[in-house]
Short mmCIF file of C-alpha atoms in Angstrom, two decimals:
data_model
loop_
_atom_site.label_atom_id
_atom_site.label_comp_id
_atom_site.label_asym_id
_atom_site.label_seq_id
_atom_site.Cartn_x
_atom_site.Cartn_y
_atom_site.Cartn_z
CA MET C 15 -17.76 1.48 2.64
CA GLU C 16 -17.27 2.44 6.39
CA ASN C 17 -17.85 0.61 9.62
CA LYS C 18 -15.29 -1.87 8.56
CA ASP C 19 -12.41 -2.91 11.00
CA SER C 20 -9.42 -4.90 10.35
CA SER C 21 -9.74 -6.49 13.72
CA SER C 22 -13.14 -7.96 12.96
CA GLY C 23 -12.40 -11.80 12.58
CA LYS C 24 -14.54 -12.49 9.62
CA SER C 25 -14.21 -15.71 8.83
CA SER C 26 -15.15 -17.76 5.69
CA HIS C 27 -17.23 -20.06 7.67
CA VAL C 28 -19.99 -18.98 9.06
CA THR C 29 -22.78 -20.99 10.62
CA LEU C 30 -26.42 -19.51 10.92
CA TYR C 31 -28.38 -21.18 13.75
CA ALA C 32 -32.24 -20.79 12.09
CA ASN C 33 -35.42 -21.83 11.44
CA ASP C 34 -37.56 -21.21 8.47
CA SER C 35 -40.62 -20.27 10.33
CA SER C 36 -38.86 -18.21 12.75
CA GLN C 37 -39.35 -14.48 10.52
CA PRO C 38 -36.05 -13.06 11.86
CA SER C 39 -33.81 -15.99 10.59
CA ARG C 40 -35.48 -15.53 6.85
CA ALA C 41 -34.63 -12.42 6.79
CA VAL C 42 -31.08 -13.02 7.54
CA MET C 43 -31.20 -16.16 5.08
CA ILE C 44 -32.61 -14.06 2.53
CA PHE C 45 -29.40 -11.40 2.62
CA CYS C 46 -27.16 -14.10 2.67
CA ASP C 47 -28.62 -15.67 -0.64
CA LEU C 48 -29.08 -11.93 -2.34
CA ASN C 49 -25.62 -11.58 -1.48
CA GLY C 50 -23.37 -14.57 -2.07
CA ILE C 51 -22.50 -15.17 1.48
CA LYS C 52 -22.60 -18.68 2.03
CA TYR C 53 -23.33 -20.30 5.24
CA GLU C 54 -24.04 -23.63 6.84
CA LYS C 55 -27.27 -23.60 8.48
CA LYS C 56 -28.25 -25.51 11.30
CA VAL C 57 -31.76 -25.62 12.05
CA ILE C 58 -32.84 -25.13 15.58
CA ASN C 59 -36.63 -27.00 16.00
CA VAL C 60 -38.15 -24.29 17.96
CA PHE C 61 -41.27 -26.09 17.89
CA ALA C 62 -39.61 -29.07 19.83
CA GLY C 63 -37.92 -26.28 22.62
CA GLU C 64 -34.18 -26.78 21.24
CA GLN C 65 -33.63 -23.18 21.51
CA PHE C 66 -33.70 -23.70 25.30
CA SER C 67 -31.27 -26.44 25.36
CA PRO C 68 -28.07 -25.61 27.80
CA GLU C 69 -26.17 -26.03 24.58
CA TYR C 70 -27.67 -23.07 22.57
CA LYS C 71 -28.18 -21.02 25.63
CA LYS C 72 -24.25 -20.46 25.77
CA LEU C 73 -24.61 -19.37 22.12
CA ASN C 74 -27.65 -17.24 22.67
CA PRO C 75 -28.89 -16.71 26.36
CA ALA C 76 -32.07 -14.88 24.76
CA SER C 77 -32.98 -18.44 23.42
CA GLN C 78 -34.19 -16.90 20.02
CA VAL C 79 -33.17 -17.64 16.46
CA PRO C 80 -31.29 -16.71 14.24
CA CYS C 81 -27.67 -16.76 16.02
CA LEU C 82 -24.76 -15.97 13.62
CA VAL C 83 -21.03 -17.56 14.50
CA ASP C 84 -18.43 -15.95 12.59
CA GLY C 85 -15.39 -17.24 13.35
CA ASP C 86 -15.42 -17.06 17.16
CA PHE C 87 -17.72 -14.02 17.20
CA VAL C 88 -21.10 -14.78 18.25
CA ILE C 89 -24.00 -12.55 17.29
CA SER C 90 -27.67 -12.67 18.02
CA GLU C 91 -30.36 -10.87 16.94
CA SER C 92 -31.44 -10.49 13.56
CA HIS C 93 -30.99 -6.46 12.49
CA THR C 94 -27.69 -6.72 14.21
CA ILE C 95 -26.97 -9.74 12.22
CA LEU C 96 -27.84 -8.04 9.12
CA LYS C 97 -25.68 -4.79 9.54
CA TYR C 98 -22.93 -6.91 10.68
CA LEU C 99 -22.70 -8.82 7.57
CA HIS C 100 -23.23 -5.40 5.32
CA ALA C 101 -20.45 -4.36 7.20
CA THR C 102 -18.10 -7.23 6.62
CA ARG C 103 -18.84 -8.42 3.69
CA ASN C 104 -18.56 -6.15 0.86
CA CYS C 105 -22.43 -5.64 0.10
CA ALA C 106 -23.27 -2.82 -1.86
CA ASP C 107 -24.24 0.16 -0.10
CA HIS C 108 -28.05 0.22 -1.41
CA TRP C 109 -28.68 -2.25 1.56
CA TYR C 110 -27.75 -0.40 4.45
CA PRO C 111 -26.12 3.54 3.19
CA SER C 112 -23.32 5.01 4.43
CA ASP C 113 -25.62 8.47 4.27
CA ILE C 114 -26.39 9.34 7.51
CA LEU C 115 -30.16 10.19 7.07
CA LYS C 116 -30.83 7.34 4.73
CA ARG C 117 -29.20 5.08 7.54
CA THR C 118 -31.16 6.99 10.07
CA LYS C 119 -34.30 5.78 8.40
CA ILE C 120 -33.54 2.53 8.18
CA ASP C 121 -32.51 2.08 11.58
CA GLU C 122 -35.74 3.84 13.13
CA ILE C 123 -37.85 1.43 11.28
CA LEU C 124 -35.99 -1.78 12.63
CA ASP C 125 -36.73 -0.52 16.03
CA TRP C 126 -40.34 0.26 15.18
CA HIS C 127 -40.88 -3.21 13.43
CA HIS C 128 -39.83 -4.79 17.58
CA THR C 129 -43.25 -3.58 18.72
CA ASN C 130 -45.33 -2.57 16.40
CA LEU C 131 -45.43 -4.85 13.25
CA ARG C 132 -44.14 -7.96 15.03
CA GLU C 133 -46.63 -7.23 17.76
CA GLY C 134 -49.20 -7.08 15.42
CA VAL C 135 -48.02 -10.42 13.34
CA HIS C 136 -45.84 -12.48 15.55
CA THR C 137 -47.28 -12.40 18.63
CA TYR C 138 -51.16 -12.05 17.36
CA ILE C 139 -50.54 -15.33 15.97
CA LEU C 140 -48.52 -17.05 18.72
CA ARG C 141 -51.40 -16.01 21.26
CA LYS C 142 -54.42 -17.15 18.68
CA ILE C 143 -53.07 -20.46 17.89
CA VAL C 144 -49.83 -21.41 19.60
CA TYR C 145 -50.71 -20.31 23.34
CA PRO C 146 -54.18 -21.80 23.68
CA MET C 147 -52.35 -25.29 22.57
CA MET C 148 -50.16 -24.52 26.31
CA GLY C 149 -53.30 -23.69 28.18
CA LYS C 150 -52.76 -19.75 27.99
CA GLU C 151 -55.61 -17.75 26.86
CA THR C 152 -55.36 -14.66 26.17
CA PRO C 153 -58.23 -12.24 26.96
CA GLU C 154 -60.23 -10.65 24.05
CA TRP C 155 -59.37 -6.86 24.90
CA GLU C 156 -55.44 -7.82 24.26
CA LEU C 157 -55.87 -9.58 20.86
CA LYS C 158 -57.96 -6.65 19.77
CA ASP C 159 -55.08 -4.25 20.56
CA LEU C 160 -52.71 -6.87 18.83
CA LEU C 161 -54.80 -6.62 15.78
CA LYS C 162 -55.42 -2.93 15.97
CA LYS C 163 -51.50 -2.81 15.75
CA PHE C 164 -51.41 -4.48 12.73
CA LYS C 165 -53.73 -2.27 11.20
CA LYS C 166 -51.72 0.60 12.08
CA SER C 167 -48.57 -1.04 10.66
CA CYS C 168 -50.11 -2.00 7.89
CA LYS C 169 -51.69 1.70 7.63
CA TYR C 170 -48.03 3.55 8.40
CA LEU C 171 -45.95 0.75 5.74
CA ASN C 172 -48.68 1.77 3.27
CA THR C 173 -48.16 5.54 3.22
CA LEU C 174 -44.83 4.96 3.04
CA LEU C 175 -44.68 2.93 -0.14
CA LYS C 176 -46.63 5.57 -1.93
CA SER C 177 -43.76 7.14 -3.05
CA SER C 178 -41.08 4.59 -3.72
CA ASP C 179 -41.18 1.01 -5.05
CA TYR C 180 -39.46 -0.25 -1.86
CA LEU C 181 -39.46 1.15 1.64
CA PHE C 182 -36.71 3.70 1.40
CA GLY C 183 -36.43 4.02 -2.22
CA LYS C 184 -35.91 2.31 -5.75
CA GLU C 185 -33.67 -0.03 -4.33
CA MET C 186 -33.90 -2.84 -1.53
CA THR C 187 -32.59 -2.36 1.94
CA ILE C 188 -32.29 -4.29 4.87
CA ALA C 189 -35.34 -2.99 6.09
CA ASP C 190 -37.33 -4.34 3.43
CA LEU C 191 -36.11 -8.16 4.10
CA ALA C 192 -36.68 -7.54 8.00
CA ILE C 193 -40.61 -6.28 7.15
CA PHE C 194 -41.38 -8.49 4.81
CA SER C 195 -40.38 -11.51 6.47
CA GLU C 196 -42.56 -10.63 9.29
CA PHE C 197 -45.31 -9.04 7.36
CA ILE C 198 -45.75 -12.29 4.89
CA ASP C 199 -47.08 -13.95 8.02
CA TYR C 200 -50.25 -12.42 7.82
CA LYS C 201 -51.41 -15.11 5.06
CA LEU C 202 -51.03 -17.85 7.70
CA HIS C 203 -54.65 -16.20 9.65
CA PRO C 204 -57.73 -14.98 8.04
CA ASP C 205 -57.94 -12.42 11.13
CA PHE C 206 -55.37 -10.18 9.22
CA ASP C 207 -57.21 -8.39 6.26
CA VAL C 208 -54.54 -6.51 4.03
CA SER C 209 -57.34 -5.54 1.48
CA SER C 210 -57.39 -1.93 2.49
CA TYR C 211 -53.61 -1.33 1.79
CA PRO C 212 -52.81 -1.51 -1.99
CA GLU C 213 -49.31 -0.15 -1.59
CA LEU C 214 -48.30 -2.66 0.50
CA GLN C 215 -49.92 -5.62 -1.21
CA LYS C 216 -47.53 -4.35 -4.84
CA TRP C 217 -44.62 -4.14 -2.94
CA SER C 218 -45.44 -7.60 -1.45
CA GLU C 219 -45.97 -8.77 -4.75
CA ARG C 220 -42.34 -7.26 -5.64
CA MET C 221 -41.10 -8.93 -3.04
CA GLN C 222 -42.11 -12.12 -3.46
CA SER C 223 -41.16 -11.91 -7.34
CA VAL C 224 -37.49 -12.27 -6.24
CA PRO C 225 -36.98 -16.00 -6.01
CA GLU C 226 -34.40 -15.64 -2.84
CA VAL C 227 -37.56 -14.15 -1.00
CA VAL C 228 -39.46 -16.94 -2.10
CA ASN C 229 -37.23 -19.89 -1.45
CA ALA C 230 -36.88 -18.16 2.32
CA CYS C 231 -40.33 -17.81 2.65
CA TYR C 232 -41.44 -20.89 1.55
CA THR C 233 -43.20 -22.74 4.62
CA THR C 234 -45.30 -19.79 5.46
CA LEU C 235 -46.31 -19.64 1.48
CA LYS C 236 -46.51 -23.21 1.61
CA GLY C 237 -48.95 -23.23 4.48
CA ALA C 238 -51.01 -20.25 3.29
CA GLU C 239 -51.82 -22.19 0.15
CA LYS C 240 -52.43 -25.49 1.99
CA ASN C 241 -54.77 -23.25 3.85
CA LYS C 242 -56.01 -21.47 1.01
CA LEU C 243 -55.58 -18.34 2.84
CA ALA C 244 -53.57 -16.66 0.36
CA LYS C 245 -55.20 -13.47 -1.24
CA ILE C 246 -52.02 -11.96 -2.81
CA MET Q 22 -15.54 9.13 12.83
CA GLU Q 23 -17.25 7.66 10.32
CA ASN Q 24 -21.07 7.33 9.72
CA LYS Q 25 -21.57 11.32 8.67
CA ASP Q 26 -22.74 13.15 5.70
CA SER Q 27 -22.39 15.94 4.28
CA SER Q 28 -25.86 15.92 3.50
CA SER Q 29 -27.19 15.72 7.30
CA GLY Q 30 -29.07 18.51 7.53
CA LYS Q 31 -28.03 19.11 11.28
CA SER Q 32 -29.37 22.56 12.89
CA SER Q 33 -27.92 24.61 16.17
CA HIS Q 34 -31.88 24.28 17.29
CA VAL Q 35 -32.85 20.43 18.12
CA THR Q 36 -36.25 19.68 19.34
CA LEU Q 37 -37.18 16.44 21.60
CA TYR Q 38 -40.45 15.66 22.41
CA ALA Q 39 -40.00 13.62 25.63
CA ASN Q 40 -41.52 12.66 28.77
CA ASP Q 41 -39.37 12.08 31.84
CA SER Q 42 -41.49 9.08 32.92
CA SER Q 43 -40.65 7.52 29.39
CA GLN Q 44 -37.38 5.15 29.94
CA PRO Q 45 -36.24 5.95 26.44
CA SER Q 46 -37.12 9.64 26.84
CA ARG Q 47 -34.55 10.07 29.81
CA ALA Q 48 -32.01 8.03 27.40
CA VAL Q 49 -31.53 10.59 25.32
CA MET Q 50 -31.86 13.35 27.54
CA ILE Q 51 -28.62 11.99 29.49
CA PHE Q 52 -26.77 11.53 26.13
CA CYS Q 53 -27.54 15.13 25.46
CA ASP Q 54 -26.67 16.31 28.73
CA LEU Q 55 -23.40 14.73 28.66
CA ASN Q 56 -22.46 15.49 25.44
CA GLY Q 57 -23.33 19.09 25.51
CA ILE Q 58 -25.49 18.67 22.89
CA LYS Q 59 -28.83 21.90 23.88
CA TYR Q 60 -31.91 21.13 22.98
CA GLU Q 61 -35.55 22.45 23.40
CA LYS Q 62 -37.14 20.17 25.33
CA LYS Q 63 -41.21 19.84 24.76
CA VAL Q 64 -43.06 17.90 27.33
CA ILE Q 65 -45.64 15.24 25.77
CA ASN Q 66 -48.06 14.35 28.48
CA VAL Q 67 -48.63 11.01 27.60
CA PHE Q 68 -51.07 10.62 30.86
CA ALA Q 69 -53.43 12.72 29.45
CA GLY Q 70 -52.84 10.99 26.09
CA GLU Q 71 -51.07 13.70 23.75
CA GLN Q 72 -49.06 11.55 22.25
CA PHE Q 73 -52.51 10.47 20.25
CA SER Q 74 -52.69 14.02 19.06
CA PRO Q 75 -53.41 14.66 15.50
CA GLU Q 76 -50.52 17.04 15.63
CA TYR Q 77 -48.14 14.65 17.29
CA LYS Q 78 -49.30 11.66 14.95
CA LYS Q 79 -47.91 14.11 11.97
CA LEU Q 80 -44.42 13.49 13.99
CA ASN Q 81 -44.49 10.35 15.07
CA PRO Q 82 -47.68 8.12 13.70
CA ALA Q 83 -46.22 5.55 16.22
CA SER Q 84 -47.50 7.57 18.52
CA GLN Q 85 -44.39 7.59 20.69
CA VAL Q 86 -41.95 9.72 22.97
CA PRO Q 87 -39.30 10.38 22.45
CA CYS Q 88 -39.21 12.00 19.01
CA LEU Q 89 -36.24 14.01 17.87
CA VAL Q 90 -36.40 17.40 15.31
CA ASP Q 91 -33.35 18.29 13.91
CA GLY Q 92 -34.00 20.66 11.08
CA ASP Q 93 -36.65 19.47 8.80
CA PHE Q 94 -35.80 15.80 9.56
CA VAL Q 95 -37.85 14.04 12.20
CA ILE Q 96 -36.94 11.12 14.19
CA SER Q 97 -38.39 8.61 16.60
CA GLU Q 98 -37.08 5.53 18.16
CA SER Q 99 -34.50 6.29 21.24
CA HIS Q 100 -31.75 4.18 20.00
CA THR Q 101 -31.89 5.15 16.62
CA ILE Q 102 -31.97 8.79 18.26
CA LEU Q 103 -28.83 7.96 20.09
CA LYS Q 104 -27.03 6.93 17.08
CA TYR Q 105 -27.89 9.54 14.84
CA LEU Q 106 -27.16 12.11 17.60
CA HIS Q 107 -23.42 10.61 17.91
CA ALA Q 108 -22.76 10.13 14.50
CA THR Q 109 -23.56 14.02 13.75
CA ARG Q 110 -22.51 15.74 16.88
CA ASN Q 111 -18.84 15.00 17.18
CA CYS Q 112 -19.10 12.80 20.35
CA ALA Q 113 -16.77 10.48 22.09
CA ASP Q 114 -16.34 7.12 20.09
CA HIS Q 115 -16.85 5.04 23.37
CA TRP Q 116 -20.36 5.94 23.39
CA TYR Q 117 -20.71 3.81 20.03
CA PRO Q 118 -17.40 2.62 18.68
CA SER Q 119 -16.44 2.40 15.14
CA ASP Q 120 -14.97 -0.85 15.89
CA ILE Q 121 -17.40 -3.36 14.13
CA LEU Q 122 -16.99 -5.78 16.85
CA LYS Q 123 -17.78 -3.88 19.39
CA ARG Q 124 -20.50 -1.63 17.96
CA THR Q 125 -22.27 -4.99 17.01
CA LYS Q 126 -22.25 -6.21 20.55
CA ILE Q 127 -24.36 -2.37 21.43
CA ASP Q 128 -26.88 -3.04 18.37
CA GLU Q 129 -27.25 -6.86 19.71
CA ILE Q 130 -27.63 -5.45 23.45
CA LEU Q 131 -30.12 -2.24 21.76
CA ASP Q 132 -32.48 -4.88 19.88
CA TRP Q 133 -32.75 -7.24 22.56
CA HIS Q 134 -33.96 -4.68 25.05
CA HIS Q 135 -37.19 -3.82 22.97
CA THR Q 136 -38.36 -7.93 23.50
CA ASN Q 137 -36.76 -8.49 26.69
CA LEU Q 138 -35.76 -5.87 29.70
CA ARG Q 139 -38.39 -3.55 27.91
CA GLU Q 140 -41.15 -6.24 28.40
CA GLY Q 141 -39.65 -7.07 31.87
CA VAL Q 142 -40.21 -3.78 33.36
CA HIS Q 143 -42.45 -1.53 31.35
CA THR Q 144 -44.78 -4.04 30.10
CA TYR Q 145 -44.81 -5.47 33.46
CA ILE Q 146 -45.90 -2.09 35.22
CA LEU Q 147 -48.53 -1.22 32.65
CA ARG Q 148 -49.79 -4.77 32.83
CA LYS Q 149 -50.04 -4.44 36.76
CA ILE Q 150 -50.53 -1.26 37.40
CA VAL Q 151 -51.77 1.05 34.30
CA TYR Q 152 -53.97 -1.10 32.86
CA PRO Q 153 -56.27 -2.31 34.98
CA MET Q 154 -57.09 1.38 35.45
CA MET Q 155 -58.61 1.07 32.29
CA GLY Q 156 -60.63 -1.88 32.92
CA LYS Q 157 -57.50 -3.80 31.46
CA GLU Q 158 -57.35 -7.40 33.53
CA THR Q 159 -54.01 -9.04 32.64
CA PRO Q 160 -54.29 -12.53 33.44
CA GLU Q 161 -52.09 -14.57 35.95
CA TRP Q 162 -49.49 -16.50 33.58
CA GLU Q 163 -48.69 -13.40 31.47
CA LEU Q 164 -48.07 -11.63 34.83
CA LYS Q 165 -45.66 -14.47 35.80
CA ASP Q 166 -44.03 -14.47 32.16
CA LEU Q 167 -43.39 -10.92 32.13
CA LEU Q 168 -41.35 -11.21 35.91
CA LYS Q 169 -39.31 -13.97 34.21
CA LYS Q 170 -38.48 -12.06 31.57
CA PHE Q 171 -37.55 -9.47 34.00
CA LYS Q 172 -35.45 -11.93 36.01
CA LYS Q 173 -34.12 -13.69 33.31
CA SER Q 174 -32.79 -10.20 31.79
CA CYS Q 175 -31.31 -9.20 35.22
CA LYS Q 176 -29.38 -12.14 34.68
CA TYR Q 177 -28.08 -12.00 31.93
CA LEU Q 178 -26.86 -7.87 32.80
CA ASN Q 179 -25.28 -9.75 35.87
CA THR Q 180 -23.50 -11.53 33.99
CA LEU Q 181 -22.03 -9.28 31.21
CA LEU Q 182 -21.22 -6.84 34.11
CA LYS Q 183 -19.16 -9.36 35.90
CA SER Q 184 -16.04 -8.49 33.70
CA SER Q 185 -16.47 -4.72 33.70
CA ASP Q 186 -17.67 -1.23 34.87
CA TYR Q 187 -19.70 -1.02 32.16
CA LEU Q 188 -21.95 -3.22 30.06
CA PHE Q 189 -19.43 -3.21 27.50
CA GLY Q 190 -15.71 -2.06 29.20
CA LYS Q 191 -14.44 0.73 31.48
CA GLU Q 192 -16.17 3.73 29.35
CA MET Q 193 -20.01 3.90 29.17
CA THR Q 194 -21.61 3.55 25.97
CA ILE Q 195 -25.34 4.48 24.82
CA ALA Q 196 -26.35 0.88 25.61
CA ASP Q 197 -26.15 1.90 29.26
CA LEU Q 198 -27.87 5.22 29.04
CA ALA Q 199 -30.89 2.97 27.23
CA ILE Q 200 -30.21 0.02 29.48
CA PHE Q 201 -30.25 1.97 33.10
CA SER Q 202 -33.09 4.19 31.97
CA GLU Q 203 -35.29 0.98 31.70
CA PHE Q 204 -33.99 -1.31 34.31
CA ILE Q 205 -34.33 1.66 37.34
CA ASP Q 206 -37.91 1.77 36.86
CA TYR Q 207 -37.63 -1.68 39.08
CA LYS Q 208 -38.16 0.53 41.77
CA LEU Q 209 -41.76 1.53 40.97
CA HIS Q 210 -42.58 -1.53 42.21
CA PRO Q 211 -42.28 -4.29 45.28
CA ASP Q 212 -42.64 -6.82 42.59
CA PHE Q 213 -39.38 -6.61 41.14
CA ASP Q 214 -36.24 -7.95 43.41
CA VAL Q 215 -32.97 -7.45 42.60
CA SER Q 216 -31.10 -8.70 45.29
CA SER Q 217 -29.77 -11.99 43.32
CA TYR Q 218 -27.70 -9.63 40.85
CA PRO Q 219 -25.12 -7.92 43.12
CA GLU Q 220 -22.83 -6.70 39.36
CA LEU Q 221 -26.21 -5.24 38.49
CA GLN Q 222 -26.65 -3.29 41.46
CA LYS Q 223 -23.06 -1.77 41.61
CA TRP Q 224 -23.75 -0.81 37.95
CA SER Q 225 -26.54 1.04 39.18
CA GLU Q 226 -25.22 2.26 41.79
CA ARG Q 227 -22.16 3.58 39.63
CA MET Q 228 -24.68 5.07 36.82
CA GLN Q 229 -26.40 7.37 39.73
CA SER Q 230 -22.82 8.74 40.44
CA VAL Q 231 -23.36 10.82 37.57
CA PRO Q 232 -25.79 13.75 38.15
CA GLU Q 233 -27.02 13.96 34.34
CA VAL Q 234 -28.31 10.49 35.05
CA VAL Q 235 -29.91 11.36 38.30
CA ASN Q 236 -31.73 14.44 36.98
CA ALA Q 237 -33.34 12.62 33.72
CA CYS Q 238 -34.40 9.61 36.31
CA TYR Q 239 -35.87 12.25 39.00
CA THR Q 240 -39.46 11.24 38.34
CA THR Q 241 -38.69 7.42 39.23
CA LEU Q 242 -36.37 7.57 42.32
CA LYS Q 243 -38.63 10.51 43.38
CA GLY Q 244 -41.42 8.07 43.27
CA ALA Q 245 -39.18 5.23 44.57
CA GLU Q 246 -38.30 7.02 47.67
CA LYS Q 247 -42.06 8.05 48.16
CA ASN Q 248 -43.16 4.85 48.01
CA LYS Q 249 -40.03 3.86 50.43
CA LEU Q 250 -39.22 1.03 47.63
CA ALA Q 251 -35.45 2.22 46.84
CA LYS Q 252 -33.52 -0.96 48.17
CA ILE Q 253 -30.33 0.72 46.47
#
């Protein structure tokens, strides 16, 4: 496998600063669990604002989780962490193929994720549930635009999934982990309706047949069950 | 160089769907020009909504520019396009180093870009100038938050640039192109104040000493001159 470098300071001790309610944190946790990468998990209480503490900001100036510390090498941004772990931990090629065409399609959907599905799910939930509690009201046109982004994203993913079990073929890639960890939070609010996307629903069930996936997304799944919003 | 694959259908004829006012389009144009990659440019008039035409949506369902067509391989997302071109066009290693630690830091800032600097510049301009023309008013708290994101991003970049000429050393990488193409649009609105970031200003001047960079960013630089907002 390419992309390995002898200068990589990979250590046996990896620390992951994360939170179960953070979609990007979950994607990294699932990847580690499925690839036998042991890590020490340090929970950052994002609801209490621990990500803004001076100590944490030294690690990650963007004040976001997850953040991985491997020896003296610090990495933020979940997609980057996934690629780094894949390149340094003898993971199977299918997770992030060395074939440039396959790899490029994975890079593309991961970039797409930032400004499409993530806005449609995470930003919508923030604006609908969290921000009002802080006195920040979002105008209706903006909520509608975000929900439109969710629907458009689902339509795109549903089309992609018509031809294969996972987003890019018969095996899981890091894209499935990143996209699923985000998508599953649709269960947290009844405004998200996925009934028009049967292939996406099947894929979601397929992902949830993996214990490591369910384990990492336990907070969402439990929350959805509690709120009786689970429809899949 | 790794990441090349014989299955890549790279052709001599590359088509780039782009627009000079699109920051991500510019980054790809500069990279092509600096690396002698010839391309046919097809301008998508984003102001007239051409990116939403059924024909263009077949190429890129996300209705965004740029989009690259290489033979029968279609790629959207500028960061992905930069990595793909680097991997398939015999470009110098410094643009996107094969060293995993160096490559990871580039991946990280490119991911960071999506939800930090891009929101601070592009989204702010959209909300401040473009959306009101469509009857979409953005609340003051949101504009303030976006401007705060711009300042925080500038501070981060300024710190990074204290130790080197470019973002990651003595030579340009694809990160410099992506970040500069976004950053330079600060010239389009007086709300963006960069006077507190001397290293960032020096880097900006350094980038503007490259004719290919100035050429791709001509629309912004001309607009800034016209509006007498150019401060660098």
